[in-house]
Short mmCIF file of C-alpha atoms in Angstrom, two decimals:
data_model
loop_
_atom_site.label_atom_id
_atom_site.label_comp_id
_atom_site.label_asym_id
_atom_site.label_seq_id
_atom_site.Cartn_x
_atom_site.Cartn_y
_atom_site.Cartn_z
CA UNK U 113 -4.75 92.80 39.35
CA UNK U 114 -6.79 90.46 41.62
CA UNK U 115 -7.72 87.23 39.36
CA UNK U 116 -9.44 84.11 40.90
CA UNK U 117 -10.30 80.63 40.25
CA UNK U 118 -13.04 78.75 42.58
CA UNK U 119 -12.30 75.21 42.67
CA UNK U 120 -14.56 72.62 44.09
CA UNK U 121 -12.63 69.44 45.20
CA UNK U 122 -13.56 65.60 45.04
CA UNK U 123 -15.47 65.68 41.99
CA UNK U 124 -16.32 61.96 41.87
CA UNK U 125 -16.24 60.53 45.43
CA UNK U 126 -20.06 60.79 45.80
CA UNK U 127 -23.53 61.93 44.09
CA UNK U 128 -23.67 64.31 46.56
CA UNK U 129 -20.91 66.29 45.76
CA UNK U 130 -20.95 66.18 42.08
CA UNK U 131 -24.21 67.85 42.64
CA UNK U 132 -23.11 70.39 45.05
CA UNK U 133 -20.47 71.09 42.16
CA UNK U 134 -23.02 70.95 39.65
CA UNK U 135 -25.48 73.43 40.60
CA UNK U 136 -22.50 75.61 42.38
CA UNK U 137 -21.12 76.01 38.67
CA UNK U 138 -24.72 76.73 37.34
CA UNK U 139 -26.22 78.75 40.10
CA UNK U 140 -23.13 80.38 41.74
CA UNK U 141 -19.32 80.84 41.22
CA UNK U 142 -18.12 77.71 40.80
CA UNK U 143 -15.88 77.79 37.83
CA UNK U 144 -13.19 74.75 38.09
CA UNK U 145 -13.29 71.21 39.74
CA UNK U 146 -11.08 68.75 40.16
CA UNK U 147 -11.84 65.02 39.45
CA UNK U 148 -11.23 61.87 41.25
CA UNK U 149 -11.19 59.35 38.15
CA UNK U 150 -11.25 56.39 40.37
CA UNK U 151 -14.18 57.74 42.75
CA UNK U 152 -17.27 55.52 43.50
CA UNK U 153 -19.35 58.12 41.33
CA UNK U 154 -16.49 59.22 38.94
CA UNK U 155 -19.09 58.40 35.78
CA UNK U 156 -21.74 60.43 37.15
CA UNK U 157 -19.44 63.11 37.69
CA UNK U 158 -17.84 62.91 33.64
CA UNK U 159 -21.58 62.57 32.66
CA UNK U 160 -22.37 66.11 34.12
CA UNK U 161 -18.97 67.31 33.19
CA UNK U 162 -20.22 66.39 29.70
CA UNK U 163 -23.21 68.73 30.21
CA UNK U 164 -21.57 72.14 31.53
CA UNK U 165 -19.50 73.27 28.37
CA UNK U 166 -17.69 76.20 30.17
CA UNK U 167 -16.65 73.99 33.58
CA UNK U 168 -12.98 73.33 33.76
CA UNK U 169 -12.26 70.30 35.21
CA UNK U 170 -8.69 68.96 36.40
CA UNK U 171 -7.19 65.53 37.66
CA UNK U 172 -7.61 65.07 41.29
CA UNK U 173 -4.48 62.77 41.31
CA UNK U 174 -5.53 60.30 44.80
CA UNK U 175 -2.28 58.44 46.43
CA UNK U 176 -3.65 58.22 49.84
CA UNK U 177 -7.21 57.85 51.97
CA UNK U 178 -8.57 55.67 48.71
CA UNK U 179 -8.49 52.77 46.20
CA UNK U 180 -6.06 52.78 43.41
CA UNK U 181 -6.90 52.55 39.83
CA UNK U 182 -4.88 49.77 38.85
CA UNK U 183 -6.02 46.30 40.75
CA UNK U 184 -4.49 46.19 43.93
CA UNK U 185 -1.87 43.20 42.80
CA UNK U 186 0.07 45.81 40.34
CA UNK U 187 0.51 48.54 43.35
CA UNK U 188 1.05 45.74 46.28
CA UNK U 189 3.57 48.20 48.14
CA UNK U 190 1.19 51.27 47.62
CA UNK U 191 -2.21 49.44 49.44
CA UNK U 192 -3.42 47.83 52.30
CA UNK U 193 -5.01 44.12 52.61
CA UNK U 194 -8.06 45.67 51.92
CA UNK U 195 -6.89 47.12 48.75
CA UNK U 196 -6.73 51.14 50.27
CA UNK U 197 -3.65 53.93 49.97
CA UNK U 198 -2.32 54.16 53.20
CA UNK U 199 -4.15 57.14 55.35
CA UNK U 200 -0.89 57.51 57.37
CA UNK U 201 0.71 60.87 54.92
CA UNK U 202 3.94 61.04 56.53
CA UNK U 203 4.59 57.02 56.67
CA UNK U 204 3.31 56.97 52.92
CA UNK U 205 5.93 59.76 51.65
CA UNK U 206 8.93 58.36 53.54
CA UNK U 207 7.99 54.69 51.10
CA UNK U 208 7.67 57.08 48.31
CA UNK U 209 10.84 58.71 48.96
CA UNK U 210 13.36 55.80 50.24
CA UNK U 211 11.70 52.79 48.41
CA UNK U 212 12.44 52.27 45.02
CA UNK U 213 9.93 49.64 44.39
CA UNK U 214 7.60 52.08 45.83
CA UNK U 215 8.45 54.54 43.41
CA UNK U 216 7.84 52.57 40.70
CA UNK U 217 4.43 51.20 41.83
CA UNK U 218 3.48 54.96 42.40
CA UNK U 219 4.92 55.89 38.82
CA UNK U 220 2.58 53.69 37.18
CA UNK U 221 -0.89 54.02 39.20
CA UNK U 222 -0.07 58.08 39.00
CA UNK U 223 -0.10 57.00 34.84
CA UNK U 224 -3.07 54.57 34.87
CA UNK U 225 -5.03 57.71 36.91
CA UNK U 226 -3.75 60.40 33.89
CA UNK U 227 -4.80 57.74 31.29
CA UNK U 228 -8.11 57.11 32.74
CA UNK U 229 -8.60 60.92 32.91
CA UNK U 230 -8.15 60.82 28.69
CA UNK U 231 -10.46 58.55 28.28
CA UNK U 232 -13.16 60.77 29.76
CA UNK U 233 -12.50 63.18 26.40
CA UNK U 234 -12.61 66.24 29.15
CA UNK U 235 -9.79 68.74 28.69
CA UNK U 236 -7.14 68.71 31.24
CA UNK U 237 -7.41 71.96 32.90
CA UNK U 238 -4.87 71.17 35.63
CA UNK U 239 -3.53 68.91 38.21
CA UNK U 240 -3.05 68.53 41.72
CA UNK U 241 -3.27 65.77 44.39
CA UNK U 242 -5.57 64.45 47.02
CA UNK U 243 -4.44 66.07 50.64
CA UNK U 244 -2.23 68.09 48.55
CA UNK U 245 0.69 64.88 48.08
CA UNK U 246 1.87 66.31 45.00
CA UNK U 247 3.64 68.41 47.58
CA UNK U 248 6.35 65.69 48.06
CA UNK U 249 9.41 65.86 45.68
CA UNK U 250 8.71 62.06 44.63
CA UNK U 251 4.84 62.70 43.97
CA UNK U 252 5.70 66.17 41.76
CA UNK U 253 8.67 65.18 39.67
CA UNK U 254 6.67 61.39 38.97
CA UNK U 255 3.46 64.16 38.53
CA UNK U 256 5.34 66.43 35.68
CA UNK U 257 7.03 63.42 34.32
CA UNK U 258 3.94 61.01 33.44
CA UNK U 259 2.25 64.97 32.65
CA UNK U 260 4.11 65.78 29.90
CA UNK U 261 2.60 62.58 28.26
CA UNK U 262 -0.88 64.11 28.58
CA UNK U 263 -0.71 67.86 28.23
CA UNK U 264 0.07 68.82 31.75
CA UNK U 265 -0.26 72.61 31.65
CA UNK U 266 -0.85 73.85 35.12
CA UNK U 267 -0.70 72.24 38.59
CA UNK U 268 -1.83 74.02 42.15
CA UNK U 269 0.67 75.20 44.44
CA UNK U 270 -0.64 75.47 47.72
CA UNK U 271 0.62 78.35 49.76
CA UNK U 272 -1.71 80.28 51.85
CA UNK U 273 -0.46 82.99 52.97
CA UNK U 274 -0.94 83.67 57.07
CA UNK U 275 -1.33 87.11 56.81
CA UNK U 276 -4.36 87.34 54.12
CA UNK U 277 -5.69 84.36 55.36
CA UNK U 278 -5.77 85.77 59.08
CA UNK U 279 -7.12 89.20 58.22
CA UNK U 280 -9.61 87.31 55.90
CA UNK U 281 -10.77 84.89 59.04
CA UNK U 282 -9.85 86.64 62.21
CA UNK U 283 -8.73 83.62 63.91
CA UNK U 284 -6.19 80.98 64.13
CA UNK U 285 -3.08 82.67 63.55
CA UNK U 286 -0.60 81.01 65.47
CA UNK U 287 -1.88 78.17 63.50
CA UNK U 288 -1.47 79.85 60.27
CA UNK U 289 1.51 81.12 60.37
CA UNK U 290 3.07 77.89 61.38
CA UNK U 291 1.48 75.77 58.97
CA UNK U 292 2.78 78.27 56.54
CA UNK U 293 6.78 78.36 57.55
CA UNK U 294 5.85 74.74 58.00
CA UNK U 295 5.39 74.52 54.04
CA UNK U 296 7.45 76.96 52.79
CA UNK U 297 10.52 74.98 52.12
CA UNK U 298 8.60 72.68 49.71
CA UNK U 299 6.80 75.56 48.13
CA UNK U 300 9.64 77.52 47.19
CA UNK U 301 11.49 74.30 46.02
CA UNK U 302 8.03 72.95 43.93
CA UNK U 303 7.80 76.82 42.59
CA UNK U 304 10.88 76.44 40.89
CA UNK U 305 10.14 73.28 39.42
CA UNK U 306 6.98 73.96 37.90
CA UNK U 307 8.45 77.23 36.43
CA UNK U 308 11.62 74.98 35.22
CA UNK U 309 8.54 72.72 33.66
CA UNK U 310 6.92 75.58 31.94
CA UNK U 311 3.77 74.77 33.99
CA UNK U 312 1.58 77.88 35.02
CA UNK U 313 0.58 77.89 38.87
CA UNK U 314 -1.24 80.08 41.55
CA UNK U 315 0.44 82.41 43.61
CA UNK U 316 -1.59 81.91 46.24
CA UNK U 317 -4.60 79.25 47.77
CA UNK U 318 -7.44 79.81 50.19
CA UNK U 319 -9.25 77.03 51.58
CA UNK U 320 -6.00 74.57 53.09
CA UNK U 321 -6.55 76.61 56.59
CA UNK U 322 -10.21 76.31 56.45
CA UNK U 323 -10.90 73.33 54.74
CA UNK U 324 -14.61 72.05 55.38
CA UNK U 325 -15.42 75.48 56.70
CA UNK U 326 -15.66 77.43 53.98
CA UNK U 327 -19.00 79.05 54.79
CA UNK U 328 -20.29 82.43 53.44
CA UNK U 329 -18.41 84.83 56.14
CA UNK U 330 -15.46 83.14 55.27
CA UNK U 331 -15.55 83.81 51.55
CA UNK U 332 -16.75 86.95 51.59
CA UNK U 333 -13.58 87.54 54.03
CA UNK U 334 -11.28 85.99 51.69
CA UNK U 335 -12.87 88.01 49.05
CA UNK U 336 -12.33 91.34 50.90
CA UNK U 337 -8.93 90.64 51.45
CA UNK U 338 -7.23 88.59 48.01
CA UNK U 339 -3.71 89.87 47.28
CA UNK U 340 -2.88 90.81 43.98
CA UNK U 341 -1.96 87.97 41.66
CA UNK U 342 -3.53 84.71 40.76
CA UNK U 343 -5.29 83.14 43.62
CA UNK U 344 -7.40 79.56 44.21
CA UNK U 345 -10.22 78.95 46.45
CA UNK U 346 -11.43 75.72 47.16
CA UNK U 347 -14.24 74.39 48.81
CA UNK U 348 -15.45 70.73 49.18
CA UNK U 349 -19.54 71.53 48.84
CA UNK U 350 -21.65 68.44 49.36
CA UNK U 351 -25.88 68.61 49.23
CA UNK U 352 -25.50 66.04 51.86
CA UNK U 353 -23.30 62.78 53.75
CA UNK U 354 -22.26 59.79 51.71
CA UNK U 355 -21.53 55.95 52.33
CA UNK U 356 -17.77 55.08 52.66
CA UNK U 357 -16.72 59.03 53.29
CA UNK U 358 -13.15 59.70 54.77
CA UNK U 359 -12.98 59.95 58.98
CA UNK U 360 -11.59 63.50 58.27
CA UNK U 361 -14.67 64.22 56.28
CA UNK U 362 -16.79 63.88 58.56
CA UNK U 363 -16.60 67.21 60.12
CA UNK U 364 -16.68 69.16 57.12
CA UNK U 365 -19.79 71.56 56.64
CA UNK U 366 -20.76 70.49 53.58
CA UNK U 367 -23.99 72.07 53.30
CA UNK U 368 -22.39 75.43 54.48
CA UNK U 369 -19.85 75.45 51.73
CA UNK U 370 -22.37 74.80 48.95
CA UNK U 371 -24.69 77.31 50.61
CA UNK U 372 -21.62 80.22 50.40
CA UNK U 373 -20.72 79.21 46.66
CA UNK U 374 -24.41 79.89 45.19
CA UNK U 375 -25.16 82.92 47.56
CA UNK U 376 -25.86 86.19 45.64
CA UNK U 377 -23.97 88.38 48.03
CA UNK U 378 -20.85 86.26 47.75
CA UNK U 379 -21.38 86.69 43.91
CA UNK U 380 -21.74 90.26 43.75
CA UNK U 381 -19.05 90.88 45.69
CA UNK U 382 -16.35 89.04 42.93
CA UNK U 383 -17.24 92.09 40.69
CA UNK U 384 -17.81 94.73 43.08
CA UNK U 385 -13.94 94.13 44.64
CA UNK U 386 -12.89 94.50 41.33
CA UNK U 387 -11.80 90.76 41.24
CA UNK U 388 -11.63 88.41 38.06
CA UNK U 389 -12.48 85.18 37.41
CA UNK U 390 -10.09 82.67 35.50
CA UNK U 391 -8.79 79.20 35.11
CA UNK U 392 -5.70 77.53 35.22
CA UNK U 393 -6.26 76.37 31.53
CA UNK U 394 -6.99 80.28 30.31
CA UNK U 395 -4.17 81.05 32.27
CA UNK U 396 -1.72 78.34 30.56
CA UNK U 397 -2.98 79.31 27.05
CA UNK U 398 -2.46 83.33 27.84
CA UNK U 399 -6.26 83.77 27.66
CA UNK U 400 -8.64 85.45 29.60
CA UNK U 401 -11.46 83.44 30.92
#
């Protein structure tokens, strides 16, 4: 069985893309977001949350290319002079890892971002990370610790695998198969510890090799060719640009992805390929969506 969730990351970093993932969950087949609770727009986005009953909405946990929650004093080691996570990934998780000051600072800003997503009253559909940093042994066993505190259920696991996502794109594939043997050591390794942690997962993720260029061919080719199992799309739609948006951003298409997740042919082929739509939370309580 082919089941599917179609995630829209980011919720909260602008009022452009909580729009995009407003009228994508209304108008197209947006099911699931995932929520930055310390965003510049992170109350507009809980205000519209608030509005679309059947939207499943998860905590974007952000560690890097941000602002923490907590003021910048508590997390000294975690921020810049200016207050920001680090946008330097591999420098960041070698602190995380070797640093146990570090670790500690991380441990409670990770909290202070779970207990500002309860105060929103939204249900916690899932969890994952910001440039997928729950990835790192430090960030997922700190992740699944603070979790347990606040119903953790179900986390992502990105793999994408080459094959699928080559014969879904028809390019790149020297590229995808090395950022997938790339990952795989710290897949298999997180797989075992979110099945240790009784948390349900994905088997698979589209969007990592394709991120900001998620357009209508491209679904529709990662449509044609899902495995079977439980697999995640995600897309970062936008209705337009925003102040203060990440360098990396900035060459996303954002008006393409929102374009492919409200077009009718992309929604009548979920259906017609047999495939159906879910959530990590139906998934975690054994329920179909």
């Amino acid at each position: 069985m082919k089941r599917l969730i179609v995630t829209g990351d980011d919720f909260g970093a602008s009022d452009t893309i909580n729009e995009a993932i407003e009228q994508a969950h209304r108008q197209g087949i947006l099911g699931t977001t995932s929520l930055m609770v310390g965003g510049p727009a992170a109350e507009d986005a809980v205000r519209r949350a608030r509005n679309m009953a059947d939207l499943r909405v998860g905590l974007h946990l952000v560690l890097v290319c941000g602002r923490p929650v907590l003021p910048a004093a508590e997390v000294p080691d975690l921020v810049d002079a200016n207050g920001e996570f680090s946008t330097q990934l591999v420098r960041a998780g070698v602190r995380f890892f070797f640093r146990p000051g570090v670790r500690r600072q991380l441990a409670a800003e990770i909290r202070a971002q779970f207990e500002r997503y309860r105060a929103t009253g939204l249900t916690l559909d899932h969890v994952n990370a910001h440039n997928h940093m729950h990835l790192h042994p430090t960030v997922l066993g700190l992740m699944l610790r603070v979790g347990a505190d606040y119903g953790l259920r179900a986390v992502r696991l990105p793999h994408e695998p080459f094959l699928a996502s080559w014969r879904a794109t028809g390019d790149g594939l020297l590229r995808r198969i090395a950022n997938d043997l790339l990952l795989w050591p710290l897949l298999a390794l997180n797989r075992r510890r979110l099945t240790r942690a009784g948390m349900v997962c994905n088997d698979y993720v589209f969007g990592m090799n394709d991120t900001g260029a998620m357009d209508r061919n491209r679904l529709l080719g990662f449509l044609a060719n899902l495995p079977d199992g439980i697999s995640e799309i995600y897309c970062h739609p936008a209705t337009g640009p925003w102040a203060g948006m990440e360098a990396a951003a900035a060459r996303y298409r954002f008006a393409d992805e929102f374009a492919a997740l409200t077009d009718a042919t992309v929604a009548a082929a979920i259906p017609r390929l047999g495939i159906e739509c879910t959530a990590f939370g139906s998934l975690a309580a054994g329920v179909k969506h």
